[in-house]
mmCIF file of C-alpha atoms and ligand atoms in Angstrom:
data_model
loop_
_atom_site.group_PDB
_atom_site.id
_atom_site.type_symbol
_atom_site.label_atom_id
_atom_site.label_comp_id
_atom_site.label_asym_id
_atom_site.label_seq_id
_atom_site.Cartn_x
_atom_site.Cartn_y
_atom_site.Cartn_z
ATOM 1 C CA MET A 1100 -0.427 3.864 -3.012
ATOM 2 C CA TYR A 1101 -1.613 1.579 -0.582
ATOM 3 C CA THR A 1102 -4.364 3.840 0.774
ATOM 4 C CA GLN A 1103 -5.469 5.525 -2.260
ATOM 5 C CA GLY A 1104 -7.595 8.218 -0.551
ATOM 6 C CA LEU A 1105 -10.538 5.934 -0.492
ATOM 7 C CA ASP A 1106 -13.653 7.946 0.782
ATOM 8 C CA GLN A 1107 -15.937 5.813 3.399
ATOM 9 C CA LYS A 1108 -18.650 7.520 4.399
ATOM 10 C CA ASP A 1109 -17.747 9.403 7.716
ATOM 11 C CA LYS A 1110 -19.655 10.909 10.777
ATOM 12 C CA ALA A 1111 -19.380 14.138 11.356
ATOM 13 C CA ALA A 1112 -15.949 15.267 12.456
ATOM 14 C CA GLY A 1113 -16.911 16.754 15.653
ATOM 15 C CA ALA A 1114 -18.681 13.516 17.004
ATOM 16 C CA THR A 1115 -16.089 13.426 19.581
ATOM 17 C CA GLY A 1116 -17.754 16.377 21.101
ATOM 18 C CA GLN A 1117 -13.948 17.875 21.605
ATOM 19 C CA ASP A 1118 -13.501 21.662 21.094
ATOM 20 C CA ASP A 1119 -12.183 22.316 17.704
ATOM 21 C CA SER A 1120 -12.317 26.060 18.343
ATOM 22 C CA ALA A 1121 -10.714 28.343 15.801
ATOM 23 C CA GLU A 1122 -8.047 29.335 17.628
ATOM 24 C CA ARG A 1123 -6.688 25.633 18.699
ATOM 25 C CA LEU A 1124 -7.023 24.858 14.894
ATOM 26 C CA ALA A 1125 -5.059 27.880 14.182
ATOM 27 C CA ALA A 1126 -2.372 26.711 17.134
ATOM 28 C CA PHE A 1127 -2.359 23.152 15.547
ATOM 29 C CA GLN A 1128 -2.038 24.392 12.005
ATOM 30 C CA ALA A 1129 1.180 26.690 13.182
ATOM 31 C CA ARG A 1130 2.644 23.662 14.566
ATOM 32 C CA ILE A 1131 2.330 22.005 11.324
ATOM 33 C CA ASP A 1132 3.320 24.696 9.315
ATOM 34 C CA ALA A 1133 6.471 24.906 11.515
ATOM 35 C CA ASP A 1134 7.187 21.301 10.559
ATOM 36 C CA GLU A 1135 6.890 19.996 14.079
ATOM 37 C CA LYS A 1136 5.926 16.376 14.526
ATOM 38 C CA ILE A 1137 2.323 15.833 16.044
ATOM 39 C CA GLU A 1138 2.386 12.845 18.990
ATOM 40 C CA PRO A 1139 -0.023 10.807 20.156
ATOM 41 C CA LYS A 1140 -0.825 12.788 23.476
ATOM 42 C CA ASP A 1141 -0.872 16.152 21.500
ATOM 43 C CA TRP A 1142 -3.801 18.010 21.111
ATOM 44 C CA MET A 1143 -5.370 17.343 17.355
ATOM 45 C CA PRO A 1144 -8.348 18.135 15.367
ATOM 46 C CA ALA A 1145 -11.121 15.480 15.360
ATOM 47 C CA ALA A 1146 -10.626 15.841 11.571
ATOM 48 C CA TYR A 1147 -7.090 14.762 11.566
ATOM 49 C CA ARG A 1148 -7.269 11.969 13.460
ATOM 50 C CA LYS A 1149 -10.214 10.654 11.605
ATOM 51 C CA THR A 1150 -8.345 10.914 8.441
ATOM 52 C CA LEU A 1151 -5.133 9.228 9.817
ATOM 53 C CA ILE A 1152 -7.195 6.198 11.287
ATOM 54 C CA ARG A 1153 -8.575 6.394 7.744
ATOM 55 C CA GLN A 1154 -5.693 6.187 5.690
ATOM 56 C CA MET A 1155 -3.239 4.426 8.589
ATOM 57 C CA SER A 1156 -5.803 1.527 8.745
ATOM 58 C CA GLN A 1157 -6.282 1.006 5.024
ATOM 59 C CA HIS A 1158 -2.348 1.046 4.829
ATOM 60 C CA ALA A 1159 -2.118 -1.639 7.407
ATOM 61 C CA HIS A 1160 -4.982 -3.834 5.686
ATOM 62 C CA SER A 1161 -3.256 -3.165 2.496
ATOM 63 C CA GLU A 1162 -0.052 -5.000 3.999
ATOM 64 C CA ILE A 1163 -1.676 -7.761 5.197
ATOM 65 C CA VAL A 1164 -4.039 -8.670 2.146
ATOM 66 C CA GLY A 1165 -1.008 -7.968 0.060
ATOM 67 C CA MET A 1166 0.565 -11.095 1.439
ATOM 68 C CA LEU A 1167 -1.947 -12.973 -0.175
ATOM 69 C CA PRO A 1168 -1.304 -12.549 -4.086
ATOM 70 C CA GLU A 1169 2.600 -13.877 -3.592
ATOM 71 C CA GLY A 1170 1.940 -16.021 -0.788
ATOM 72 C CA ASN A 1171 0.051 -18.289 -3.282
ATOM 73 C CA TRP A 1172 3.387 -18.593 -4.909
ATOM 74 C CA ILE A 1173 5.445 -19.583 -1.671
ATOM 75 C CA THR A 1174 5.090 -23.391 -2.501
ATOM 76 C CA ARG A 1175 5.842 -22.941 -6.185
ATOM 77 C CA ALA A 1176 8.503 -20.702 -6.564
ATOM 78 C CA PRO A 1177 11.240 -22.186 -9.117
ATOM 79 C CA THR A 1178 14.549 -22.234 -6.881
ATOM 80 C CA LEU A 1179 15.039 -22.814 -3.218
ATOM 81 C CA ARG A 1180 16.662 -19.615 -3.580
ATOM 82 C CA ARG A 1181 13.595 -17.676 -4.682
ATOM 83 C CA LYS A 1182 11.331 -19.424 -2.254
ATOM 84 C CA ALA A 1183 13.780 -18.291 0.726
ATOM 85 C CA ILE A 1184 13.480 -14.641 -0.810
ATOM 86 C CA LEU A 1185 9.647 -14.665 -1.183
ATOM 87 C CA LEU A 1186 9.005 -16.057 1.868
ATOM 88 C CA ALA A 1187 11.313 -13.419 3.617
ATOM 89 C CA LYS A 1188 9.132 -10.457 1.395
ATOM 90 C CA VAL A 1189 6.049 -11.707 2.320
ATOM 91 C CA GLN A 1190 7.083 -12.115 6.301
ATOM 92 C CA ASP A 1191 8.342 -8.483 5.666
ATOM 93 C CA GLU A 1192 4.760 -7.240 4.483
ATOM 94 C CA ALA A 1193 3.323 -8.881 7.479
ATOM 95 C CA GLY A 1194 5.522 -6.710 9.785
ATOM 96 C CA HIS A 1195 4.539 -3.708 7.785
ATOM 97 C CA GLY A 1196 1.133 -4.701 8.588
ATOM 98 C CA LEU A 1197 1.599 -5.130 12.386
ATOM 99 C CA TYR A 1198 4.100 -1.830 12.684
ATOM 100 C CA ILE A 1199 0.993 0.083 11.037
ATOM 101 C CA TYR A 1200 -1.572 -1.404 12.891
ATOM 102 C CA GLY A 1201 0.451 -0.158 16.134
ATOM 103 C CA ALA A 1202 0.913 3.288 14.832
ATOM 104 C CA THR A 1203 -2.871 3.542 14.289
ATOM 105 C CA GLU A 1204 -3.736 2.384 17.521
ATOM 106 C CA THR A 1205 -2.011 5.362 19.110
ATOM 107 C CA LEU A 1206 -4.891 7.324 17.680
ATOM 108 C CA GLY A 1207 -7.241 5.723 20.649
ATOM 109 C CA VAL A 1208 -8.639 3.072 17.960
ATOM 110 C CA SER A 1209 -8.441 -0.946 19.026
ATOM 111 C CA ARG A 1210 -6.533 -3.100 16.669
ATOM 112 C CA ASP A 1211 -9.523 -5.744 17.253
ATOM 113 C CA GLU A 1212 -11.944 -2.907 15.791
ATOM 114 C CA LEU A 1213 -9.605 -2.687 13.043
ATOM 115 C CA VAL A 1214 -9.239 -6.334 12.363
ATOM 116 C CA ALA A 1215 -12.937 -6.776 12.719
ATOM 117 C CA ASP A 1216 -13.811 -4.109 9.647
ATOM 118 C CA LEU A 1217 -11.536 -5.768 7.493
ATOM 119 C CA LEU A 1218 -12.913 -9.369 8.093
ATOM 120 C CA SER A 1219 -16.494 -7.909 7.670
ATOM 121 C CA GLY A 1220 -15.657 -6.468 4.216
ATOM 122 C CA LYS A 1221 -16.282 -2.819 5.760
ATOM 123 C CA ALA A 1222 -12.809 -1.634 5.588
ATOM 124 C CA LYS A 1223 -11.390 -0.571 2.339
ATOM 125 C CA TYR A 1224 -7.717 -1.681 1.152
ATOM 126 C CA SER A 1225 -5.513 -1.338 -1.816
ATOM 127 C CA SER A 1226 -7.455 -2.372 -5.189
ATOM 128 C CA ILE A 1227 -4.210 -3.938 -6.357
ATOM 129 C CA PHE A 1228 -4.338 -6.859 -4.478
ATOM 130 C CA ASN A 1229 -7.852 -8.224 -5.982
ATOM 131 C CA TYR A 1230 -6.058 -9.353 -9.073
ATOM 132 C CA PRO A 1231 -4.639 -12.746 -9.603
ATOM 133 C CA THR A 1232 -1.104 -14.192 -9.899
ATOM 134 C CA ILE A 1233 -1.351 -16.446 -12.731
ATOM 135 C CA THR A 1234 2.347 -17.118 -13.250
ATOM 136 C CA TRP A 1235 5.760 -17.009 -11.667
ATOM 137 C CA ALA A 1236 6.443 -13.804 -13.309
ATOM 138 C CA ASP A 1237 3.531 -12.162 -11.638
ATOM 139 C CA VAL A 1238 5.754 -12.097 -8.375
ATOM 140 C CA GLY A 1239 8.480 -10.402 -10.450
ATOM 141 C CA ALA A 1240 5.754 -7.752 -11.923
ATOM 142 C CA ILE A 1241 4.139 -7.186 -8.406
ATOM 143 C CA GLY A 1242 7.853 -6.601 -6.742
ATOM 144 C CA TRP A 1243 8.793 -4.134 -9.660
ATOM 145 C CA LEU A 1244 5.509 -2.445 -10.215
ATOM 146 C CA VAL A 1245 3.655 -2.915 -6.925
ATOM 147 C CA ASP A 1246 6.344 -2.499 -4.544
ATOM 148 C CA GLY A 1247 7.752 0.372 -6.897
ATOM 149 C CA ALA A 1248 4.614 2.179 -6.663
ATOM 150 C CA ALA A 1249 4.527 1.737 -3.025
ATOM 151 C CA ILE A 1250 8.013 3.120 -2.372
ATOM 152 C CA MET A 1251 7.071 6.097 -4.435
ATOM 153 C CA ASN A 1252 3.997 6.521 -2.222
ATOM 154 C CA GLN A 1253 5.805 5.780 0.938
ATOM 155 C CA ILE A 1254 8.731 7.925 0.943
ATOM 156 C CA PRO A 1255 6.927 10.852 1.385
ATOM 157 C CA LEU A 1256 5.204 9.582 4.041
ATOM 158 C CA CYS A 1257 8.449 9.410 6.028
ATOM 159 C CA ARG A 1258 8.019 13.314 6.342
ATOM 160 C CA CYS A 1259 4.642 12.587 7.184
ATOM 161 C CA SER A 1260 3.034 15.145 10.214
ATOM 162 C CA TYR A 1261 2.242 12.301 12.493
ATOM 163 C CA GLY A 1262 5.287 10.971 14.625
ATOM 164 C CA PRO A 1263 4.319 7.215 14.568
ATOM 165 C CA TYR A 1264 3.523 7.160 11.076
ATOM 166 C CA ALA A 1265 6.307 8.855 9.938
ATOM 167 C CA ARG A 1266 8.561 6.953 11.941
ATOM 168 C CA SER A 1267 7.153 3.418 11.086
ATOM 169 C CA MET A 1268 7.267 4.357 7.381
ATOM 170 C CA ILE A 1269 11.569 4.682 7.692
ATOM 171 C CA ARG A 1270 11.799 1.129 7.980
ATOM 172 C CA VAL A 1271 9.209 0.163 5.695
ATOM 173 C CA CYS A 1272 10.781 2.087 2.922
ATOM 174 C CA LYS A 1273 13.972 0.428 3.475
ATOM 175 C CA GLU A 1274 12.417 -3.088 3.043
ATOM 176 C CA GLU A 1275 10.272 -2.078 0.294
ATOM 177 C CA SER A 1276 13.190 -1.111 -1.603
ATOM 178 C CA PHE A 1277 14.723 -4.604 -1.324
ATOM 179 C CA HIS A 1278 11.377 -6.159 -2.524
ATOM 180 C CA GLN A 1279 11.404 -3.793 -5.332
ATOM 181 C CA ARG A 1280 14.703 -4.839 -6.645
ATOM 182 C CA GLN A 1281 13.986 -8.913 -6.052
ATOM 183 C CA GLY A 1282 11.081 -8.202 -8.159
ATOM 184 C CA TYR A 1283 12.912 -6.409 -11.113
ATOM 185 C CA GLU A 1284 15.544 -9.143 -10.740
ATOM 186 C CA ILE A 1285 13.293 -11.688 -11.272
ATOM 187 C CA MET A 1286 11.895 -9.954 -14.355
ATOM 188 C CA LEU A 1287 15.358 -9.512 -15.633
ATOM 189 C CA THR A 1288 15.935 -13.118 -15.365
ATOM 190 C CA LEU A 1289 12.984 -14.193 -17.364
ATOM 191 C CA CYS A 1290 13.897 -11.280 -19.779
ATOM 192 C CA ARG A 1291 17.267 -12.920 -20.427
ATOM 193 C CA GLY A 1292 15.688 -16.397 -20.638
ATOM 194 C CA THR A 1293 14.224 -18.366 -23.372
ATOM 195 C CA GLU A 1294 11.326 -16.865 -25.553
ATOM 196 C CA GLU A 1295 8.594 -18.383 -23.496
ATOM 197 C CA GLN A 1296 10.097 -16.817 -20.461
ATOM 198 C CA LYS A 1297 10.127 -13.305 -21.656
ATOM 199 C CA ARG A 1298 6.564 -14.068 -23.300
ATOM 200 C CA MET A 1299 5.259 -14.498 -19.153
ATOM 201 C CA ALA A 1300 7.553 -11.413 -18.281
ATOM 202 C CA GLN A 1301 5.756 -9.227 -20.984
ATOM 203 C CA ASP A 1302 2.348 -10.764 -20.392
ATOM 204 C CA ALA A 1303 2.813 -10.097 -16.639
ATOM 205 C CA LEU A 1304 3.690 -6.389 -17.389
ATOM 206 C CA GLU A 1305 0.589 -6.194 -19.573
ATOM 207 C CA ARG A 1306 -1.802 -7.266 -16.868
ATOM 208 C CA TRP A 1307 0.013 -5.364 -13.809
ATOM 209 C CA TRP A 1308 0.526 -1.892 -15.381
ATOM 210 C CA TRP A 1309 -2.608 -0.237 -15.361
ATOM 211 C CA PRO A 1310 -3.640 -1.445 -11.966
ATOM 212 C CA SER A 1311 -0.415 -0.298 -10.975
ATOM 213 C CA LEU A 1312 -1.193 3.008 -11.936
ATOM 214 C CA MET A 1313 -4.376 2.924 -10.235
ATOM 215 C CA MET A 1314 -2.636 2.253 -6.885
ATOM 216 C CA PHE A 1315 -2.150 6.210 -6.631
ATOM 217 C CA GLY A 1316 -5.780 6.650 -6.339
ATOM 218 C CA PRO A 1317 -8.129 9.139 -8.315
ATOM 219 C CA GLY A 1318 -6.879 11.990 -9.870
ATOM 220 C CA ASP A 1319 -6.405 15.441 -8.504
ATOM 221 C CA ALA A 1320 -9.771 16.678 -9.550
ATOM 222 C CA ASN A 1321 -11.669 13.678 -8.150
ATOM 223 C CA SER A 1322 -9.745 13.354 -4.909
ATOM 224 C CA SER A 1323 -11.896 14.900 -1.790
ATOM 225 C CA HIS A 1324 -8.973 14.453 0.573
ATOM 226 C CA SER A 1325 -6.102 15.844 -1.301
ATOM 227 C CA ALA A 1326 -6.081 19.668 -0.100
ATOM 228 C CA GLN A 1327 -6.624 19.093 3.261
ATOM 229 C CA SER A 1328 -4.165 16.226 3.578
ATOM 230 C CA MET A 1329 -1.736 18.447 1.942
ATOM 231 C CA ALA A 1330 -2.243 21.211 4.351
ATOM 232 C CA TRP A 1331 -1.793 19.104 7.153
ATOM 233 C CA LYS A 1332 1.377 17.315 5.629
ATOM 234 C CA ILE A 1333 -0.270 14.052 5.818
ATOM 235 C CA LYS A 1334 0.569 14.263 1.863
ATOM 236 C CA ARG A 1335 3.357 15.983 0.222
ATOM 237 C CA PHE A 1336 2.413 15.134 -3.053
ATOM 238 C CA SER A 1337 -0.888 14.935 -4.987
ATOM 239 C CA ASN A 1338 -1.856 11.432 -6.641
ATOM 240 C CA ASP A 1339 -1.639 12.684 -10.253
ATOM 241 C CA ASP A 1340 2.453 13.935 -9.618
ATOM 242 C CA LEU A 1341 3.051 10.659 -7.554
ATOM 243 C CA ARG A 1342 1.698 8.573 -10.342
ATOM 244 C CA GLN A 1343 3.598 10.704 -13.119
ATOM 245 C CA LYS A 1344 6.769 10.160 -10.911
ATOM 246 C CA PHE A 1345 6.388 6.216 -11.252
ATOM 247 C CA VAL A 1346 5.850 6.364 -14.729
ATOM 248 C CA ASP A 1347 9.064 8.542 -15.573
ATOM 249 C CA VAL A 1348 11.065 6.071 -13.335
ATOM 250 C CA THR A 1349 9.406 2.745 -14.522
ATOM 251 C CA VAL A 1350 9.257 3.387 -18.252
ATOM 252 C CA PRO A 1351 12.981 3.397 -18.655
ATOM 253 C CA GLN A 1352 13.112 0.482 -16.778
ATOM 254 C CA ALA A 1353 10.688 -1.596 -18.927
ATOM 255 C CA GLU A 1354 12.915 -0.573 -22.067
ATOM 256 C CA TYR A 1355 16.133 -1.926 -20.100
ATOM 257 C CA LEU A 1356 13.865 -5.383 -19.792
ATOM 258 C CA GLY A 1357 12.974 -4.959 -23.539
ATOM 259 C CA LEU A 1358 9.483 -4.848 -22.652
ATOM 260 C CA ARG A 1359 6.611 -3.141 -24.009
ATOM 261 C CA VAL A 1360 4.449 -1.063 -21.778
ATOM 262 C CA PRO A 1361 0.942 -1.826 -22.801
ATOM 263 C CA ASP A 1362 -0.014 1.950 -23.442
ATOM 264 C CA ASP A 1363 -0.171 3.370 -27.331
ATOM 265 C CA ASP A 1364 -0.318 6.988 -26.003
ATOM 266 C CA LEU A 1365 2.925 6.370 -24.270
ATOM 267 C CA GLU A 1366 5.545 8.869 -25.307
ATOM 268 C CA LEU A 1367 8.213 11.118 -23.763
ATOM 269 C CA ASP A 1368 7.542 14.730 -23.730
ATOM 270 C CA GLU A 1369 10.942 16.115 -24.662
ATOM 271 C CA GLU A 1370 10.113 19.550 -23.271
ATOM 272 C CA THR A 1371 9.108 18.765 -19.905
ATOM 273 C CA GLY A 1372 10.781 15.424 -19.743
ATOM 274 C CA HIS A 1373 8.076 13.439 -18.421
ATOM 275 C CA TYR A 1374 6.101 10.790 -20.243
ATOM 276 C CA ARG A 1375 2.438 11.234 -21.655
ATOM 277 C CA PHE A 1376 0.307 8.124 -20.792
ATOM 278 C CA GLY A 1377 -2.862 7.189 -21.805
ATOM 279 C CA GLU A 1378 -6.211 7.302 -20.067
ATOM 280 C CA ILE A 1379 -6.415 4.988 -16.645
ATOM 281 C CA ASP A 1380 -9.975 3.220 -17.158
ATOM 282 C CA TRP A 1381 -11.464 4.242 -13.631
ATOM 283 C CA GLN A 1382 -14.428 2.157 -14.112
ATOM 284 C CA GLU A 1383 -12.542 -0.691 -13.353
ATOM 285 C CA PHE A 1384 -10.856 0.816 -10.502
ATOM 286 C CA ILE A 1385 -14.277 1.731 -8.949
ATOM 287 C CA ASP A 1386 -15.430 -1.610 -9.694
ATOM 288 C CA VAL A 1387 -12.750 -3.480 -7.931
ATOM 289 C CA ILE A 1388 -12.725 -0.829 -5.103
ATOM 290 C CA ASN A 1389 -16.388 -1.883 -4.449
ATOM 291 C CA GLY A 1390 -15.990 -5.752 -4.362
ATOM 292 C CA LYS A 1391 -16.270 -6.789 -8.229
ATOM 293 C CA GLY A 1392 -12.369 -7.600 -8.700
ATOM 294 C CA LYS A 1393 -11.434 -10.888 -9.592
ATOM 295 C CA CYS A 1394 -10.173 -11.774 -6.296
ATOM 296 C CA ASN A 1395 -12.137 -9.801 -3.886
ATOM 297 C CA ARG A 1396 -14.059 -12.752 -2.355
ATOM 298 C CA GLU A 1397 -11.263 -15.223 -2.378
ATOM 299 C CA ARG A 1398 -9.116 -12.711 -0.234
ATOM 300 C CA LEU A 1399 -11.679 -12.018 2.749
ATOM 301 C CA GLU A 1400 -12.133 -15.960 2.619
ATOM 302 C CA ALA A 1401 -8.334 -16.373 3.045
ATOM 303 C CA ARG A 1402 -7.947 -13.608 5.716
ATOM 304 C CA ASN A 1403 -10.989 -15.116 7.289
ATOM 305 C CA LYS A 1404 -9.919 -18.506 7.537
ATOM 306 C CA ALA A 1405 -6.397 -17.109 8.632
ATOM 307 C CA HIS A 1406 -8.075 -15.276 11.347
ATOM 308 C CA ASP A 1407 -10.188 -18.252 12.781
ATOM 309 C CA GLU A 1408 -7.548 -20.963 12.090
ATOM 310 C CA GLY A 1409 -5.080 -18.317 14.313
ATOM 311 C CA ALA A 1410 -7.792 -18.298 17.087
ATOM 312 C CA TRP A 1411 -6.027 -20.834 19.503
ATOM 313 C CA VAL A 1412 -2.634 -18.607 19.227
ATOM 314 C CA ARG A 1413 -4.472 -15.598 20.383
ATOM 315 C CA GLU A 1414 -6.050 -17.267 23.457
ATOM 316 C CA ALA A 1415 -2.781 -19.017 24.328
ATOM 317 C CA ALA A 1416 -1.212 -15.327 24.267
ATOM 318 C CA GLN A 1417 -4.090 -13.790 26.013
ATOM 319 C CA ALA A 1418 -4.181 -17.030 28.827
ATOM 320 C CA TYR A 1419 -0.240 -16.418 29.198
ATOM 321 C CA ALA A 1420 -0.772 -12.706 29.418
ATOM 322 C CA GLU A 1421 -3.155 -13.141 32.361
ATOM 323 C CA LYS A 1422 -1.147 -15.879 34.253
ATOM 324 C CA VAL A 1423 1.891 -13.515 34.043
ATOM 325 C CA ALA A 1424 -0.219 -10.591 35.503
ATOM 326 C CA ALA A 1425 -1.589 -13.043 38.214
ATOM 327 C CA ARG A 1426 2.027 -14.097 39.464
ATOM 328 C CA GLU A 1427 2.987 -10.564 39.366
ATOM 329 C CA ALA A 1428 0.140 -9.506 41.477
ATOM 330 C CA ALA A 1429 0.810 -12.205 43.780
HETATM 331 FE FE1 FE2 B 445 5.027 -3.319 2.635
HETATM 332 FE FE1 FE2 B 446 6.822 -4.726 -0.370
#
């Protein structure tokens, strides 16, 4: 999904100096096991807080960077209707970023810090947004596959143990399902159009299929945070389980479009009812995460440019807030 369980070199969990005694940890785990929500003012283990900050900030960054590949097509959308829908969709992603930054701030980290880490290239975001959008069909493929994969990942997060994250996901998921439908509708229109349009749709599926499968993060055997996140009910399903669900739902949708999924090993296992699929190119995943994707540089440059050009808005908002505060004090 948008977080991919990406590891970053962390400081020791006890760096905050708080008392994470066995007793407190056991009491905390008992609350989690009883399906209680953990709220910002509640005691929580330092490692739980740190895991959430990492996951939620990566998620928020992904929403914000995720506006860029499709934003490139707003001025080139083929009709006014398509343009209006795409504008609304890209604005939704900005909103998702803002809710999740807000939810992350409840863990005691400032938005300035989070944004600075994104702009400097220190923070990670989903690998998927470092691929280029070459034709209009890519906008369809992104909605269908990328937002589709995001839903698969985010629906279980609505039941995440951390209250503010879980609540922010409820609205996000409703909007993601609109995004998925609009993408699929673009693909359907192209597939019912001319030969050339259908070829565009097929080409987009070929380029976005494997990166979409990578969105669920490394396989379970190589996912170091998984077991602890499951115990804390931050995660409800493993990366491989979510990826399998996505493949099972998406392959019949491709068949309905009359498109071919670019995987020679793909076949339905009649016994289990699940699709078996080919090996993911994990080297490509690692390369893209480490900054060697086609668009990593372009994405960071675009975010930095937007941040710099928006400085006057932040300054004006700050000046206004100070004026209001001064008036209230007087
Ligand atoms: Fe989103
Ligand atoms: Fe979306």
